[in-house]
Amino acid sequence: MATGYGRIARDGLWDNNGVLAMLLGMCPTMAMTTSATNGLGMGLATAVVMAASGGLVATFRGYITQEVRIPVYILIVAAMVTVVDLTMNAYMHDLYKVLGLFIPLIVSNCLPLARLESFASKEPVLPSLADGVFMGLGFTLALTAIGAVREILGAGTLFADASLLLGPAFSFMEVRVMPESMGTLMMILPPGGFLVTGFLVVGKRMIDVAGGKAIQMGGAHAV
């Protein structure tokens, strides 16, 4: 397995994006993307958990036996989720109230456990930490993009209440894109989440196919 940091970054952000490529973590994706702000908050919380968990599993992998590895991974993720949960409750309480139950449910998110099993348990600490960071950032980008599309089409805003949920410093992100009367309610309801996610997945795969064809044509011309 390649451990080059460029490859790790590309895998996490694009090639093996947890939502748009592997279709993991669909529960928080559908529930927490009614706005770009909620998607950003949920994604960053997950990214912190994934980075910390990946580093810890890589550090102690020599002591984790094959028979108990899954319970140990879950325990490590649960401990990191508890830290994030308490920190958000203390310092970002408004966002904490919005994300609610879905912060503890990061423990059952398939994406962190999948990366611990497939990468952190086999690679050194720094690459594992980087894998957690970039996989988490890829998850954040996907949730934020889905939330942005749903919010614009559903409410006509972008990053609404960012200053309330993330702090006054984020007030510059709040944008009114179109009049509220032009919004489509369905887009901020569950059907809108499935529609937007589906279109983004298709769009990513079309870009991948087009890129692959361009590389093949370039190679043919070179020959």
Short mmCIF file of C-alpha atoms in Angstrom, two decimals:
data_model
loop_
_atom_site.label_atom_id
_atom_site.label_comp_id
_atom_site.label_asym_id
_atom_site.label_seq_id
_atom_site.Cartn_x
_atom_site.Cartn_y
_atom_site.Cartn_z
CA MET A 1 0.00 0.00 0.00
CA ALA A 2 1.37 3.35 -1.02
CA THR A 3 1.97 5.68 1.88
CA GLY A 4 3.05 8.77 -0.06
CA TYR A 5 1.30 11.78 1.46
CA GLY A 6 0.19 13.06 -1.94
CA ARG A 7 -1.46 9.73 -2.65
CA ILE A 8 -3.05 9.71 0.81
CA ALA A 9 -4.43 13.22 0.28
CA ARG A 10 -5.84 12.37 -3.15
CA ASP A 11 -7.44 9.18 -1.85
CA GLY A 12 -9.11 10.95 1.05
CA LEU A 13 -10.26 14.04 -0.78
CA TRP A 14 -11.28 12.50 -4.09
CA ASP A 15 -10.45 8.96 -5.27
CA ASN A 16 -11.76 7.14 -2.18
CA ASN A 17 -13.95 9.89 -0.77
CA GLY A 18 -16.02 8.31 1.99
CA VAL A 19 -19.35 9.65 0.72
CA LEU A 20 -18.92 10.19 -3.02
CA ALA A 21 -16.85 7.06 -3.77
CA MET A 22 -17.36 4.50 -0.98
CA LEU A 23 -20.89 5.63 0.02
CA LEU A 24 -20.13 5.25 3.72
CA GLY A 25 -21.61 7.30 6.55
CA MET A 26 -24.93 7.83 4.77
CA CYS A 27 -26.91 8.30 8.00
CA PRO A 28 -25.21 11.56 9.08
CA THR A 29 -24.90 12.57 5.43
CA MET A 30 -28.66 12.50 4.92
CA ALA A 31 -29.55 13.90 8.32
CA MET A 32 -26.94 16.65 8.78
CA THR A 33 -26.81 18.23 5.32
CA THR A 34 -29.91 20.39 5.49
CA SER A 35 -27.49 23.32 5.47
CA ALA A 36 -23.84 23.86 4.59
CA THR A 37 -23.12 24.96 8.17
CA ASN A 38 -24.45 21.73 9.65
CA GLY A 39 -22.51 19.66 7.10
CA LEU A 40 -19.30 21.56 7.86
CA GLY A 41 -19.70 21.11 11.62
CA MET A 42 -20.49 17.41 11.40
CA GLY A 43 -17.67 16.80 8.94
CA LEU A 44 -15.03 18.55 11.02
CA ALA A 45 -16.12 16.68 14.17
CA THR A 46 -15.75 13.40 12.28
CA ALA A 47 -12.38 14.46 10.86
CA VAL A 48 -10.98 15.12 14.34
CA VAL A 49 -12.19 11.72 15.53
CA MET A 50 -10.73 9.93 12.49
CA ALA A 51 -7.33 11.62 12.76
CA ALA A 52 -6.97 10.94 16.48
CA SER A 53 -8.25 7.36 16.20
CA GLY A 54 -5.96 6.57 13.26
CA GLY A 55 -2.92 7.85 15.13
CA LEU A 56 -3.78 5.87 18.26
CA VAL A 57 -4.46 2.60 16.43
CA ALA A 58 -1.20 2.91 14.48
CA THR A 59 0.67 3.61 17.73
CA PHE A 60 -0.69 0.60 19.61
CA ARG A 61 -1.25 -1.81 16.70
CA GLY A 62 1.53 -4.07 17.97
CA TYR A 63 -0.46 -4.65 21.18
CA ILE A 64 -3.86 -5.20 19.52
CA THR A 65 -4.44 -8.86 18.72
CA GLN A 66 -6.40 -10.00 15.69
CA GLU A 67 -9.18 -11.50 17.81
CA VAL A 68 -10.09 -8.30 19.70
CA ARG A 69 -9.19 -5.65 17.14
CA ILE A 70 -12.77 -4.59 16.26
CA PRO A 71 -13.89 -4.04 19.89
CA VAL A 72 -10.66 -2.14 20.54
CA TYR A 73 -11.17 0.05 17.46
CA ILE A 74 -14.72 0.83 18.59
CA LEU A 75 -13.46 1.66 22.09
CA ILE A 76 -10.82 4.03 20.71
CA VAL A 77 -13.31 5.76 18.41
CA ALA A 78 -15.81 6.02 21.27
CA ALA A 79 -13.19 7.65 23.50
CA MET A 80 -12.32 10.21 20.80
CA VAL A 81 -16.01 10.90 20.14
CA THR A 82 -16.53 11.53 23.86
CA VAL A 83 -13.71 14.09 23.86
CA VAL A 84 -15.15 15.85 20.79
CA ASP A 85 -18.67 15.69 22.21
CA LEU A 86 -17.67 17.29 25.52
CA THR A 87 -15.49 19.90 23.80
CA MET A 88 -18.28 20.96 21.45
CA ASN A 89 -20.75 21.08 24.32
CA ALA A 90 -18.42 23.39 26.22
CA TYR A 91 -17.21 25.71 23.46
CA MET A 92 -19.68 25.37 20.55
CA HIS A 93 -22.90 24.71 22.40
CA ASP A 94 -25.27 26.02 19.71
CA LEU A 95 -23.74 23.77 17.07
CA TYR A 96 -23.70 20.93 19.60
CA LYS A 97 -27.46 21.29 20.06
CA VAL A 98 -28.04 21.20 16.30
CA LEU A 99 -25.87 18.13 15.68
CA GLY A 100 -27.36 16.46 18.75
CA LEU A 101 -27.49 12.68 18.65
CA PHE A 102 -25.33 12.41 15.53
CA ILE A 103 -22.09 13.27 17.35
CA PRO A 104 -22.22 10.10 19.53
CA LEU A 105 -23.30 8.15 16.45
CA ILE A 106 -19.89 8.81 14.87
CA VAL A 107 -18.94 5.68 16.83
CA SER A 108 -21.16 3.59 14.56
CA ASN A 109 -20.17 5.42 11.37
CA CYS A 110 -18.65 2.86 9.01
CA LEU A 111 -16.05 5.26 7.63
CA PRO A 112 -13.77 5.61 10.71
CA LEU A 113 -13.86 1.88 11.40
CA ALA A 114 -13.18 1.06 7.74
CA ARG A 115 -10.07 3.26 7.67
CA LEU A 116 -8.78 1.86 10.97
CA GLU A 117 -9.14 -1.68 9.64
CA SER A 118 -7.77 -1.06 6.14
CA PHE A 119 -5.06 1.55 6.80
CA ALA A 120 -4.17 2.51 10.38
CA SER A 121 -3.78 -1.10 11.52
CA LYS A 122 -1.17 -1.70 8.81
CA GLU A 123 0.73 1.59 8.42
CA PRO A 124 3.04 3.78 10.59
CA VAL A 125 1.72 6.55 12.82
CA LEU A 126 2.27 9.63 10.63
CA PRO A 127 0.72 8.17 7.46
CA SER A 128 -2.19 6.87 9.56
CA LEU A 129 -2.68 10.29 11.09
CA ALA A 130 -2.57 11.86 7.62
CA ASP A 131 -5.05 9.29 6.31
CA GLY A 132 -7.46 10.17 9.11
CA VAL A 133 -7.08 13.90 8.43
CA PHE A 134 -7.62 13.68 4.67
CA MET A 135 -10.39 11.09 4.85
CA GLY A 136 -12.10 13.32 7.40
CA LEU A 137 -11.59 16.41 5.24
CA GLY A 138 -12.98 14.54 2.23
CA PHE A 139 -16.02 13.61 4.32
CA THR A 140 -16.31 17.27 5.38
CA LEU A 141 -16.11 18.52 1.79
CA ALA A 142 -18.79 16.06 0.68
CA LEU A 143 -21.17 16.98 3.52
CA THR A 144 -20.58 20.70 3.03
CA ALA A 145 -21.16 20.46 -0.73
CA ILE A 146 -24.36 18.45 -0.30
CA GLY A 147 -25.54 20.82 2.42
CA ALA A 148 -24.73 23.88 0.29
CA VAL A 149 -26.76 22.64 -2.69
CA ARG A 150 -29.70 21.63 -0.50
CA GLU A 151 -29.62 24.91 1.42
CA ILE A 152 -29.43 27.11 -1.69
CA LEU A 153 -32.24 25.27 -3.48
CA GLY A 154 -34.34 24.80 -0.37
CA ALA A 155 -33.97 28.09 1.52
CA GLY A 156 -32.07 30.41 -0.81
CA THR A 157 -29.21 30.88 1.69
CA LEU A 158 -25.65 29.65 2.07
CA PHE A 159 -24.03 28.98 5.46
CA ALA A 160 -27.05 30.40 7.27
CA ASP A 161 -26.54 30.87 11.03
CA ALA A 162 -22.80 30.25 10.68
CA SER A 163 -22.09 33.02 13.18
CA LEU A 164 -24.56 31.53 15.66
CA LEU A 165 -23.35 27.94 15.37
CA LEU A 166 -19.62 28.40 14.72
CA GLY A 167 -18.98 31.80 16.33
CA PRO A 168 -19.14 35.50 15.36
CA ALA A 169 -15.92 35.20 13.34
CA PHE A 170 -17.82 33.14 10.75
CA SER A 171 -20.48 35.76 10.02
CA PHE A 172 -18.78 36.60 6.70
CA MET A 173 -19.85 33.18 5.37
CA GLU A 174 -23.58 33.93 5.61
CA VAL A 175 -24.97 34.70 2.15
CA ARG A 176 -28.47 35.21 0.76
CA VAL A 177 -28.29 33.63 -2.71
CA MET A 178 -31.89 34.03 -3.83
CA PRO A 179 -35.23 35.15 -2.34
CA GLU A 180 -36.71 32.82 0.25
CA SER A 181 -39.92 32.55 -1.80
CA MET A 182 -37.98 30.76 -4.56
CA GLY A 183 -36.86 27.92 -2.28
CA THR A 184 -38.08 24.34 -2.79
CA LEU A 185 -39.03 22.70 0.49
CA MET A 186 -38.33 19.20 -0.78
CA MET A 187 -34.61 19.95 -1.02
CA ILE A 188 -34.22 20.30 2.76
CA LEU A 189 -36.33 17.19 3.39
CA PRO A 190 -34.95 13.60 3.14
CA PRO A 191 -35.79 13.17 -0.59
CA GLY A 192 -33.65 16.22 -1.35
CA GLY A 193 -30.69 14.65 0.43
CA PHE A 194 -30.88 11.49 -1.66
CA LEU A 195 -31.32 13.45 -4.90
CA VAL A 196 -28.39 15.81 -4.31
CA THR A 197 -26.09 13.03 -3.10
CA GLY A 198 -26.97 10.90 -6.11
CA PHE A 199 -26.27 13.71 -8.58
CA LEU A 200 -22.94 14.52 -6.93
CA VAL A 201 -21.89 10.85 -6.98
CA VAL A 202 -22.76 10.65 -10.68
CA GLY A 203 -20.92 13.91 -11.34
CA LYS A 204 -17.78 12.64 -9.63
CA ARG A 205 -17.82 9.42 -11.60
CA MET A 206 -18.30 11.30 -14.87
CA ILE A 207 -15.26 13.45 -14.03
CA ASP A 208 -13.25 10.32 -13.20
CA VAL A 209 -14.24 8.66 -16.48
CA ALA A 210 -13.44 11.79 -18.48
CA GLY A 211 -10.08 12.10 -16.73
CA GLY A 212 -9.26 8.46 -17.43
CA LYS A 213 -10.05 8.87 -21.10
CA ALA A 214 -7.91 12.00 -21.30
CA ILE A 215 -4.96 10.12 -19.77
CA GLN A 216 -5.41 7.24 -22.23
CA MET A 217 -5.55 9.63 -25.19
CA GLY A 218 -2.44 11.44 -23.95
CA GLY A 219 -0.59 8.14 -23.64
CA ALA A 220 -1.67 7.09 -27.14
CA HIS A 221 -0.44 10.36 -28.65
CA ALA A 222 2.86 10.00 -26.80
CA VAL A 223 3.38 6.56 -28.29
#
